[in-house]
Short mmCIF file of C-alpha atoms and ligand atoms in Angstrom, two decimals:
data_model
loop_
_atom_site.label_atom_id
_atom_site.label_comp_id
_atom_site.label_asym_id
_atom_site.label_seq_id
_atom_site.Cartn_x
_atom_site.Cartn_y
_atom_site.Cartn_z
CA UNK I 1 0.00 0.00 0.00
CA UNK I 2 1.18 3.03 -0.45
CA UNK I 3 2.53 6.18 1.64
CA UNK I 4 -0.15 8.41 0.08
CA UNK I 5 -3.14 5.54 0.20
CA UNK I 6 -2.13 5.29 4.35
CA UNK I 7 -2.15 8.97 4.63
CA UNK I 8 -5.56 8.88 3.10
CA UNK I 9 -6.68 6.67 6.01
CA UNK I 10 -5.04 8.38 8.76
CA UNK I 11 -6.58 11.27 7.63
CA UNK I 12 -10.19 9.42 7.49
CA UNK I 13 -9.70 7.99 10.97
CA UNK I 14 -9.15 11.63 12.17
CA UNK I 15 -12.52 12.49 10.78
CA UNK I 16 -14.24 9.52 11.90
CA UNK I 17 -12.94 10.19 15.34
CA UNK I 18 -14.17 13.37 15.53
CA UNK I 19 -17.62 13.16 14.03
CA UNK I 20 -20.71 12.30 15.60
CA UNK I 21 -23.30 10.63 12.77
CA UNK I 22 -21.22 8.71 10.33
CA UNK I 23 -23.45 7.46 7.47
CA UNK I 24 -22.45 4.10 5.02
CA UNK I 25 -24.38 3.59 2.00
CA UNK I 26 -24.37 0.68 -0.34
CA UNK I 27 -24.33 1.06 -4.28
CA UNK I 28 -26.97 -0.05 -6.67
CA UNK I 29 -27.03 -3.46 -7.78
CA UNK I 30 -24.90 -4.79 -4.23
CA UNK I 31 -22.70 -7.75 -4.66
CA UNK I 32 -20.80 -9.11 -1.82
CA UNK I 33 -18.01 -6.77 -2.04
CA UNK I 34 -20.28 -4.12 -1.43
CA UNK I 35 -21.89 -5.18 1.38
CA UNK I 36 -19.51 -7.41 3.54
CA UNK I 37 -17.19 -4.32 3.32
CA UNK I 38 -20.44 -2.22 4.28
CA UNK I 39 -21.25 -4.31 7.58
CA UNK I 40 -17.77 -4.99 8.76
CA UNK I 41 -17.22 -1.50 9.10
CA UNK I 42 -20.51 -0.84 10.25
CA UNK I 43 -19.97 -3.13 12.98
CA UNK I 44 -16.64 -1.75 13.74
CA UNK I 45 -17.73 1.78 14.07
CA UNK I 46 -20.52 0.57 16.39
CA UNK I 47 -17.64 -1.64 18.69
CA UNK I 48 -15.76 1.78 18.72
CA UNK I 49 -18.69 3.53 19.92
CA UNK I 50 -20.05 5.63 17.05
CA UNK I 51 -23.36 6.47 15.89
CA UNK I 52 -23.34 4.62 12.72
CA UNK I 53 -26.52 4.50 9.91
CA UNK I 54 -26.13 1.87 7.14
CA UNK I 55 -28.31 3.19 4.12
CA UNK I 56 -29.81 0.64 1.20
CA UNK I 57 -29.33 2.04 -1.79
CA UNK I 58 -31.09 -1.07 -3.61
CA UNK I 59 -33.03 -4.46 -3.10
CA UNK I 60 -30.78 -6.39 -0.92
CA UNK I 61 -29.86 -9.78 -2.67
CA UNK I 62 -31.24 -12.61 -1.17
CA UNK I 63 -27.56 -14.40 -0.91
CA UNK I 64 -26.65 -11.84 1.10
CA UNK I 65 -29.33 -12.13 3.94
CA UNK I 66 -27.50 -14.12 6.10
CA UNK I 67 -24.67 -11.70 7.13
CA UNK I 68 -24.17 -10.40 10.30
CA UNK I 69 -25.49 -6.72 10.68
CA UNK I 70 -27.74 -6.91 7.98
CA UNK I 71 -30.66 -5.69 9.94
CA UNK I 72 -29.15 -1.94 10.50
CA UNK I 73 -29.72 -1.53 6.76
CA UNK I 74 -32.46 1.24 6.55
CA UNK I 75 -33.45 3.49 3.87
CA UNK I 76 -32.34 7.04 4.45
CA UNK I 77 -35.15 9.44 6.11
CA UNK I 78 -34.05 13.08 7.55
CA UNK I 79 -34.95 12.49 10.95
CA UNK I 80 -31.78 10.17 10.94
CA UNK I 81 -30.24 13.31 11.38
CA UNK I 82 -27.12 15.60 10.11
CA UNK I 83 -24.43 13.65 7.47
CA UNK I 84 -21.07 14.59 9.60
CA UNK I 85 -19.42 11.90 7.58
CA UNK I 86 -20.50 9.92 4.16
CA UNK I 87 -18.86 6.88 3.42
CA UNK I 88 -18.85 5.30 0.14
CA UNK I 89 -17.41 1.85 -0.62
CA UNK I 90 -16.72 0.00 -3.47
CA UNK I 91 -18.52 2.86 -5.87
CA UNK I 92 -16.23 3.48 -8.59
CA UNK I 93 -18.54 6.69 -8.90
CA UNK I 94 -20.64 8.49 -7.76
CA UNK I 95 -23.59 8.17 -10.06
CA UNK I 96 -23.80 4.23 -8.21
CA UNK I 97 -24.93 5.14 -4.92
CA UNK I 98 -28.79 5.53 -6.67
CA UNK I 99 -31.41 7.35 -4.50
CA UNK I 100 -28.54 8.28 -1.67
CA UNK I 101 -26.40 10.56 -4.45
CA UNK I 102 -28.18 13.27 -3.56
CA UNK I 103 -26.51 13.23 -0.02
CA UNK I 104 -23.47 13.68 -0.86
CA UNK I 105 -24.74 17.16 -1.25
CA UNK I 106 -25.71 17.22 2.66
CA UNK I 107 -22.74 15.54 4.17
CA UNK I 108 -19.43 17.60 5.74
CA UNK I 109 -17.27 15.02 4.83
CA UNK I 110 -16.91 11.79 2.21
CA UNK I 111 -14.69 9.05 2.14
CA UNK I 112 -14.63 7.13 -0.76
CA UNK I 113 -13.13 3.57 0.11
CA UNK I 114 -12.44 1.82 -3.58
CA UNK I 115 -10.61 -0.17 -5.41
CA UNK I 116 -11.75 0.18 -9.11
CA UNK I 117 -8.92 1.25 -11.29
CA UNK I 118 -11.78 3.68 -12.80
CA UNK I 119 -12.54 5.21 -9.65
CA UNK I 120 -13.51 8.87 -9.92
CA UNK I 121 -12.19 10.12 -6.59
CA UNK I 122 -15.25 12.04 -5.70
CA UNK I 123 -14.86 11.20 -1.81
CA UNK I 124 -12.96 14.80 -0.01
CA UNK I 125 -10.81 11.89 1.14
CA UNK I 126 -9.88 9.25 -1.63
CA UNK I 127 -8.61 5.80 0.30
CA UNK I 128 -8.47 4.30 -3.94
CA UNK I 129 -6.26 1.15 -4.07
CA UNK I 130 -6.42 -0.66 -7.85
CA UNK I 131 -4.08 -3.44 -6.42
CA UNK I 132 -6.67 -3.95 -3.77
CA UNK I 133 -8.14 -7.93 -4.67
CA UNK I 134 -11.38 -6.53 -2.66
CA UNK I 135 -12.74 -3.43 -1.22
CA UNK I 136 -13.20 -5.73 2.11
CA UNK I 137 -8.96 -5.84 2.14
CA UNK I 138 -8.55 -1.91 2.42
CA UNK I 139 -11.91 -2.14 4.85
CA UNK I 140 -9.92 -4.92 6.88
CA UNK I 141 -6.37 -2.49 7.13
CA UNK I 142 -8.67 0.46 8.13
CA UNK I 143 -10.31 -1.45 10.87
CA UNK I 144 -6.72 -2.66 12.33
CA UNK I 145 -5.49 1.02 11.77
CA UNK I 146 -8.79 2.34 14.28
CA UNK I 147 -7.35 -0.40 16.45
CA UNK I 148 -10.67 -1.95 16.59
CA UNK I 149 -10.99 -5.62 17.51
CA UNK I 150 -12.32 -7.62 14.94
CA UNK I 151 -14.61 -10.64 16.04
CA UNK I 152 -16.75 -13.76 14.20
CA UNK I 153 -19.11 -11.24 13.08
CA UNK I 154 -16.94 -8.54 11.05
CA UNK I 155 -14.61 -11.43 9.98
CA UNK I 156 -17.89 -12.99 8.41
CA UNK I 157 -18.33 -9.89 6.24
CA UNK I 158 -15.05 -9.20 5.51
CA UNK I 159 -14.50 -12.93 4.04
CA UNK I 160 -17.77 -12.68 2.01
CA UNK I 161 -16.29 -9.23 0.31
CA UNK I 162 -12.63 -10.84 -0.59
CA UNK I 163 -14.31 -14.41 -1.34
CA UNK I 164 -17.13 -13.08 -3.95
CA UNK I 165 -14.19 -10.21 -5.33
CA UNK I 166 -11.91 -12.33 -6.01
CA UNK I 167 -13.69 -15.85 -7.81
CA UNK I 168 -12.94 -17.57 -4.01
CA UNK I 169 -9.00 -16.66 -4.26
CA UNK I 170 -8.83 -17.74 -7.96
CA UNK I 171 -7.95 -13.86 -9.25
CA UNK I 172 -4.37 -12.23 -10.17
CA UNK I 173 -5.54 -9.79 -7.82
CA UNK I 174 -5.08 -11.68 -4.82
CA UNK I 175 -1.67 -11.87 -3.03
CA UNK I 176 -0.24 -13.38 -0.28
CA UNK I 177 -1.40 -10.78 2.03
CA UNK I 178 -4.85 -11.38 1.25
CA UNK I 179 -4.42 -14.97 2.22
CA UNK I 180 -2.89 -13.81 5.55
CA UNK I 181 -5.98 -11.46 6.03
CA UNK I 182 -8.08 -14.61 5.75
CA UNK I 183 -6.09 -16.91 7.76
CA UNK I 184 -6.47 -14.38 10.34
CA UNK I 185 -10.33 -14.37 10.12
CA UNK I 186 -10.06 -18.63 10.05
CA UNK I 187 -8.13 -18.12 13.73
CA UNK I 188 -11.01 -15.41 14.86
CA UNK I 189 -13.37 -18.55 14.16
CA UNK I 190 -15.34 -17.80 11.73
CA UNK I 191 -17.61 -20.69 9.81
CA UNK I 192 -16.23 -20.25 6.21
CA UNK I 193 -18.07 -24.18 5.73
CA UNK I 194 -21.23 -22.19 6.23
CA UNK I 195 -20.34 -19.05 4.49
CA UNK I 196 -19.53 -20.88 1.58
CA UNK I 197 -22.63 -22.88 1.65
CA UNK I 198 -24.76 -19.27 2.04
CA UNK I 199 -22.75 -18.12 -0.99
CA UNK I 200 -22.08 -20.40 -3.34
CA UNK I 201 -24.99 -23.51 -2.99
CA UNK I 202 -28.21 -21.93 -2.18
CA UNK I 203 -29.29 -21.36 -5.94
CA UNK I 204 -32.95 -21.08 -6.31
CA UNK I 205 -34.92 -22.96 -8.45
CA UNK I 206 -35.85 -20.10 -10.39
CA UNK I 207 -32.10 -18.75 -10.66
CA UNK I 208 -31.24 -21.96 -11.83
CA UNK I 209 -34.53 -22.11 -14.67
CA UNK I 210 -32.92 -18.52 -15.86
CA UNK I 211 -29.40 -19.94 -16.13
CA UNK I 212 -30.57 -22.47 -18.06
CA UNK I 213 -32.32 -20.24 -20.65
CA UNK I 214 -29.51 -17.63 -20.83
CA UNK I 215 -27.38 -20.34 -21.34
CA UNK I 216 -29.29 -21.48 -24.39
CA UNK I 217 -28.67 -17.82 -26.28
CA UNK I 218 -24.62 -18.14 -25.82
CA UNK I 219 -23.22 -16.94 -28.88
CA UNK I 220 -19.82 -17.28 -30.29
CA UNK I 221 -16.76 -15.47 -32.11
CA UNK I 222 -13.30 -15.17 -33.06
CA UNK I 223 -12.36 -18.84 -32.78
CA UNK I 224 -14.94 -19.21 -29.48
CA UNK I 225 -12.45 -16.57 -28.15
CA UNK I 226 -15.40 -14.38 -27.30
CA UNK I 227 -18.95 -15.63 -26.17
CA UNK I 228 -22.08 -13.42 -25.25
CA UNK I 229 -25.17 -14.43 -23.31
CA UNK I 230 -28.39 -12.93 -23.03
CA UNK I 231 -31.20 -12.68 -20.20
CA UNK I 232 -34.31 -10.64 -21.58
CA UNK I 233 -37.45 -9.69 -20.08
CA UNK I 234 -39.20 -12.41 -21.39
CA UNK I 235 -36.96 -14.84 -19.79
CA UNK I 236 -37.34 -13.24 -15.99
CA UNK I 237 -41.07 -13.66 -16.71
CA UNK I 238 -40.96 -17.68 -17.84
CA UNK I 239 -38.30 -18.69 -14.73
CA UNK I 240 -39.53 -16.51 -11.92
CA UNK I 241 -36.33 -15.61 -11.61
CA UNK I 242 -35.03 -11.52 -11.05
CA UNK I 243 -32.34 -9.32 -12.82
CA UNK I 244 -30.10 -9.94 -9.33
CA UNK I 245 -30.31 -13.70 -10.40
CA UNK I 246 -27.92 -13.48 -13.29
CA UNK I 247 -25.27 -13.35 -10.61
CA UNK I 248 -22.64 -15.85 -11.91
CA UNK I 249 -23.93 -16.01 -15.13
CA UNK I 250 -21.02 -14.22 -16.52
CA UNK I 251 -18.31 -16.06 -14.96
CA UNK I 252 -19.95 -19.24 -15.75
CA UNK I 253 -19.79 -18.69 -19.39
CA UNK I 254 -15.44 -17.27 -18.85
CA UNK I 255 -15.24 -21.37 -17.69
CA UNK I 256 -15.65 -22.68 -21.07
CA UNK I 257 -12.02 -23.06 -22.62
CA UNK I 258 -11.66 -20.80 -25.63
CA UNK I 259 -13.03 -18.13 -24.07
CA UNK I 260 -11.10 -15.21 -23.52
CA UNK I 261 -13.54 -12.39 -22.80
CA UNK I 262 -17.16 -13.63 -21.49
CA UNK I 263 -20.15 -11.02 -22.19
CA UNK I 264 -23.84 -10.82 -20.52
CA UNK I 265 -26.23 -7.89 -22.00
CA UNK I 266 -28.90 -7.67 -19.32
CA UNK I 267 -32.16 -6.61 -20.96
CA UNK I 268 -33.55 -3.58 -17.93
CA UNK I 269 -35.78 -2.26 -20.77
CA UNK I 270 -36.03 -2.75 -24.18
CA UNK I 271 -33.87 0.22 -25.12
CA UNK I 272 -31.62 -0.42 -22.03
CA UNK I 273 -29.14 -2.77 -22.00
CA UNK I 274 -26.40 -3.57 -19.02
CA UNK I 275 -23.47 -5.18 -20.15
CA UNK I 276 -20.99 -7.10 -17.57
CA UNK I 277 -17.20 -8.37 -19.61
CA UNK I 278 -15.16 -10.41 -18.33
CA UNK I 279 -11.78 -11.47 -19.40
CA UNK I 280 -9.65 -14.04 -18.37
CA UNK I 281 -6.13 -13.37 -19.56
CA UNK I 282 -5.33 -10.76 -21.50
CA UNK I 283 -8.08 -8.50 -22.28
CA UNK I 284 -8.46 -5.14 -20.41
CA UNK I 285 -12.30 -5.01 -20.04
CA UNK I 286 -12.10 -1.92 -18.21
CA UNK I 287 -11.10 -0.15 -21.45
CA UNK I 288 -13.14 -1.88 -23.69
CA UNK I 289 -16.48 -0.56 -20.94
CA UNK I 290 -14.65 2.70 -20.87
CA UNK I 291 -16.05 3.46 -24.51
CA UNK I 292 -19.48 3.28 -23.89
CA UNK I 293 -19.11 5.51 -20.31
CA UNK I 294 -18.61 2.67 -18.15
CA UNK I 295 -15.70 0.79 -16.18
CA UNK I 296 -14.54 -1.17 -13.43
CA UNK I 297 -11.51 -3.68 -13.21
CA UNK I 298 -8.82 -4.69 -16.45
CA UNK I 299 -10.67 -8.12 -15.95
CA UNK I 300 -14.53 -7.70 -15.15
CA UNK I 301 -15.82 -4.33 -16.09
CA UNK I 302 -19.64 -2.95 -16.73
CA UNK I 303 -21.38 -0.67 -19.05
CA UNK I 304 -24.66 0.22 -20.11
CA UNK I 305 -26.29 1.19 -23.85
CA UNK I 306 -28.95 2.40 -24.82
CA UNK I 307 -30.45 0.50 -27.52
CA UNK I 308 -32.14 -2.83 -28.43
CA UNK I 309 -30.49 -5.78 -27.08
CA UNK I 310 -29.30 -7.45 -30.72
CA UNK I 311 -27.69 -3.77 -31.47
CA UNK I 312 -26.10 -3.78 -28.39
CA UNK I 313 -24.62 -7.06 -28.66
CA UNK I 314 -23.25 -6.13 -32.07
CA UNK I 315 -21.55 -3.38 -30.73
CA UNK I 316 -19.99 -4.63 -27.41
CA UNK I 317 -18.30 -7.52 -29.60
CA UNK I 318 -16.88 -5.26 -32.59
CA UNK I 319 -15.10 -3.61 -30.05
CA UNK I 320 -14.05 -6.41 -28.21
CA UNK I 321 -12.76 -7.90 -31.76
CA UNK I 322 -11.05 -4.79 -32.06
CA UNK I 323 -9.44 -4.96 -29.06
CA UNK I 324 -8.12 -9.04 -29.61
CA UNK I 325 -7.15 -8.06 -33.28
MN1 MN S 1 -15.21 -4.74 -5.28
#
């Protein structure tokens, strides 16, 4: 980490420790990143004695339900009272935290804990680490940095953020240290059986009717190199299933061998397409997203266009062609 990234903390612990209502919001669409590193800091500004709200900024994902500290999550109302601090995590920008960007506006302070090489820096205090494997690892430093102790129930959230960040450990962006952040949270005694059960093998049958269909629209090119998938309207309506659902869908489709760069266009409306890449060697998806106004990290990245899912899908793979070419 470095000098100026730890001067960035010091200088949010200083705030912290002199403000009264400290507010932690969650960005739209939360995946686990998001909101282990949400309620293990949560939790640790509550140990340490602070006034702490924890605002939704979406429809908590069902997978998710079991953390620890999950029922302080409340939607944001003024009687909560005055913003002395804003804390953002895992929000490459500030357009992310929905409903709650307005805020921003309100608070004295925000610190924008991140990780996404595309980050905008909108925080007044920027703790941005791109090497960072998960926004839970800089959330797990800043806790040891307050000198807060961390227990079952923080270690629970922080191993959900780095577990779901990082494809359970499988990512270049882990390092050694993040192994030695979890082997500290296996000695705290935390159930990582159970997490890992919560996480990873409590599909719903409807989840698992919409994989199924998406699965039937993959698409291929260049060689098999690149493959897209597709989950429309129509296809929410037949399994039951919800847009939050198509979690994994992406990385399921990176497993098959040729595949370089993996692509699901999520159909929101019919002239509103998300699009999540991922790559799984070479391919900076980050830049690739950066062309149509989005971003993320050089090896899963998001974007959005606004046309009909076909077009969309035409132009997400010329320019991942001519990117490979
Ligand atoms: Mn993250």
């Amino acid at each position: 980490m470095s000098s100026s990234i730890k001067d960035s903390i010091y200088r949010a612990i200083d705030v912290i420790e002199n403000s009264k209502n400290i507010f932690i919001a969650s960005h739209v669409n939360p995946d686990g990143d998001n909101m282990g590193s949400m309620l293990a800091l949560a939790l640790a500004l509550k140990k340490a004695g602070k006034n702490v709200v924890v605002l939704k900024s979406d429809t908590i994902p069902e997978d998710y339900k079991f953390l620890p500290g999950i029922q302080l999550i409340q939607e944001y109302r003024q009687e909560l009272g005055n913003i002395d601090v804003f804390i953002a995590l895992d929000t490459s920008d500030e357009e992310r935290l929905g409903d709650n960007l307005s805020l921003l506006k309100k608070a004295n302070c925000i610190i924008n804990i991140d990780h996404h090489i595309t980050s905008t820096g909108f925080g007044d205090i920027n703790i941005v680490d791109g090497k960072a494997a998960a926004t839970g690892e800089l959330i797990y430093y800043f806790i040891k940095q307050m000198e807060i102790e961390l227990d079952k129930d923080i270690g629970t959230n922080l191993y959900t953020a780095i577990s779901t960040d990082t494809g359970k450990f499988s990512y270049e962006s882990v390092t050694s240290n993040t192994h030695r952040i979890i082997a500290e949270l296996i000695d705290l005694g935390i159930d990582f059986k159970q997490i890992n059960i919560e996480l990873y093998e409590s599909m719903s049958i409807e989840k698992t009717k919409l994989f199924i269909e998406a699965i039937s629209s993959l698409k291929t090119y260049e060689n098999s190199n690149i493959a897209t998938i597709k989950v429309t309207q129509d296809m929410l309506k037949n399994s039951g299933a919800s847009m939050e659902d198509t979690e994994g869908l992406v990385s399921f489709i990176r497993k098959i061998a040729s595949v370089e760069v993996a692509c699901l266009l999520k159909e929101i409306e019919d002239d509103n397409i998300k699009i999540s890449l991922r790559s799984k060697n070479m391919v900076d998806v980050a830049s690739i997203c950066g062309k149509f106004g989005g971003g993320g990290h050089i090896r899963a990245a998001g974007c959005s266009i606004s046309s009909n899912i076909d077009d969309a899908e035409d132009m997400i793979v010329d320019k991942i062609k001519e990117y490979i070419r």
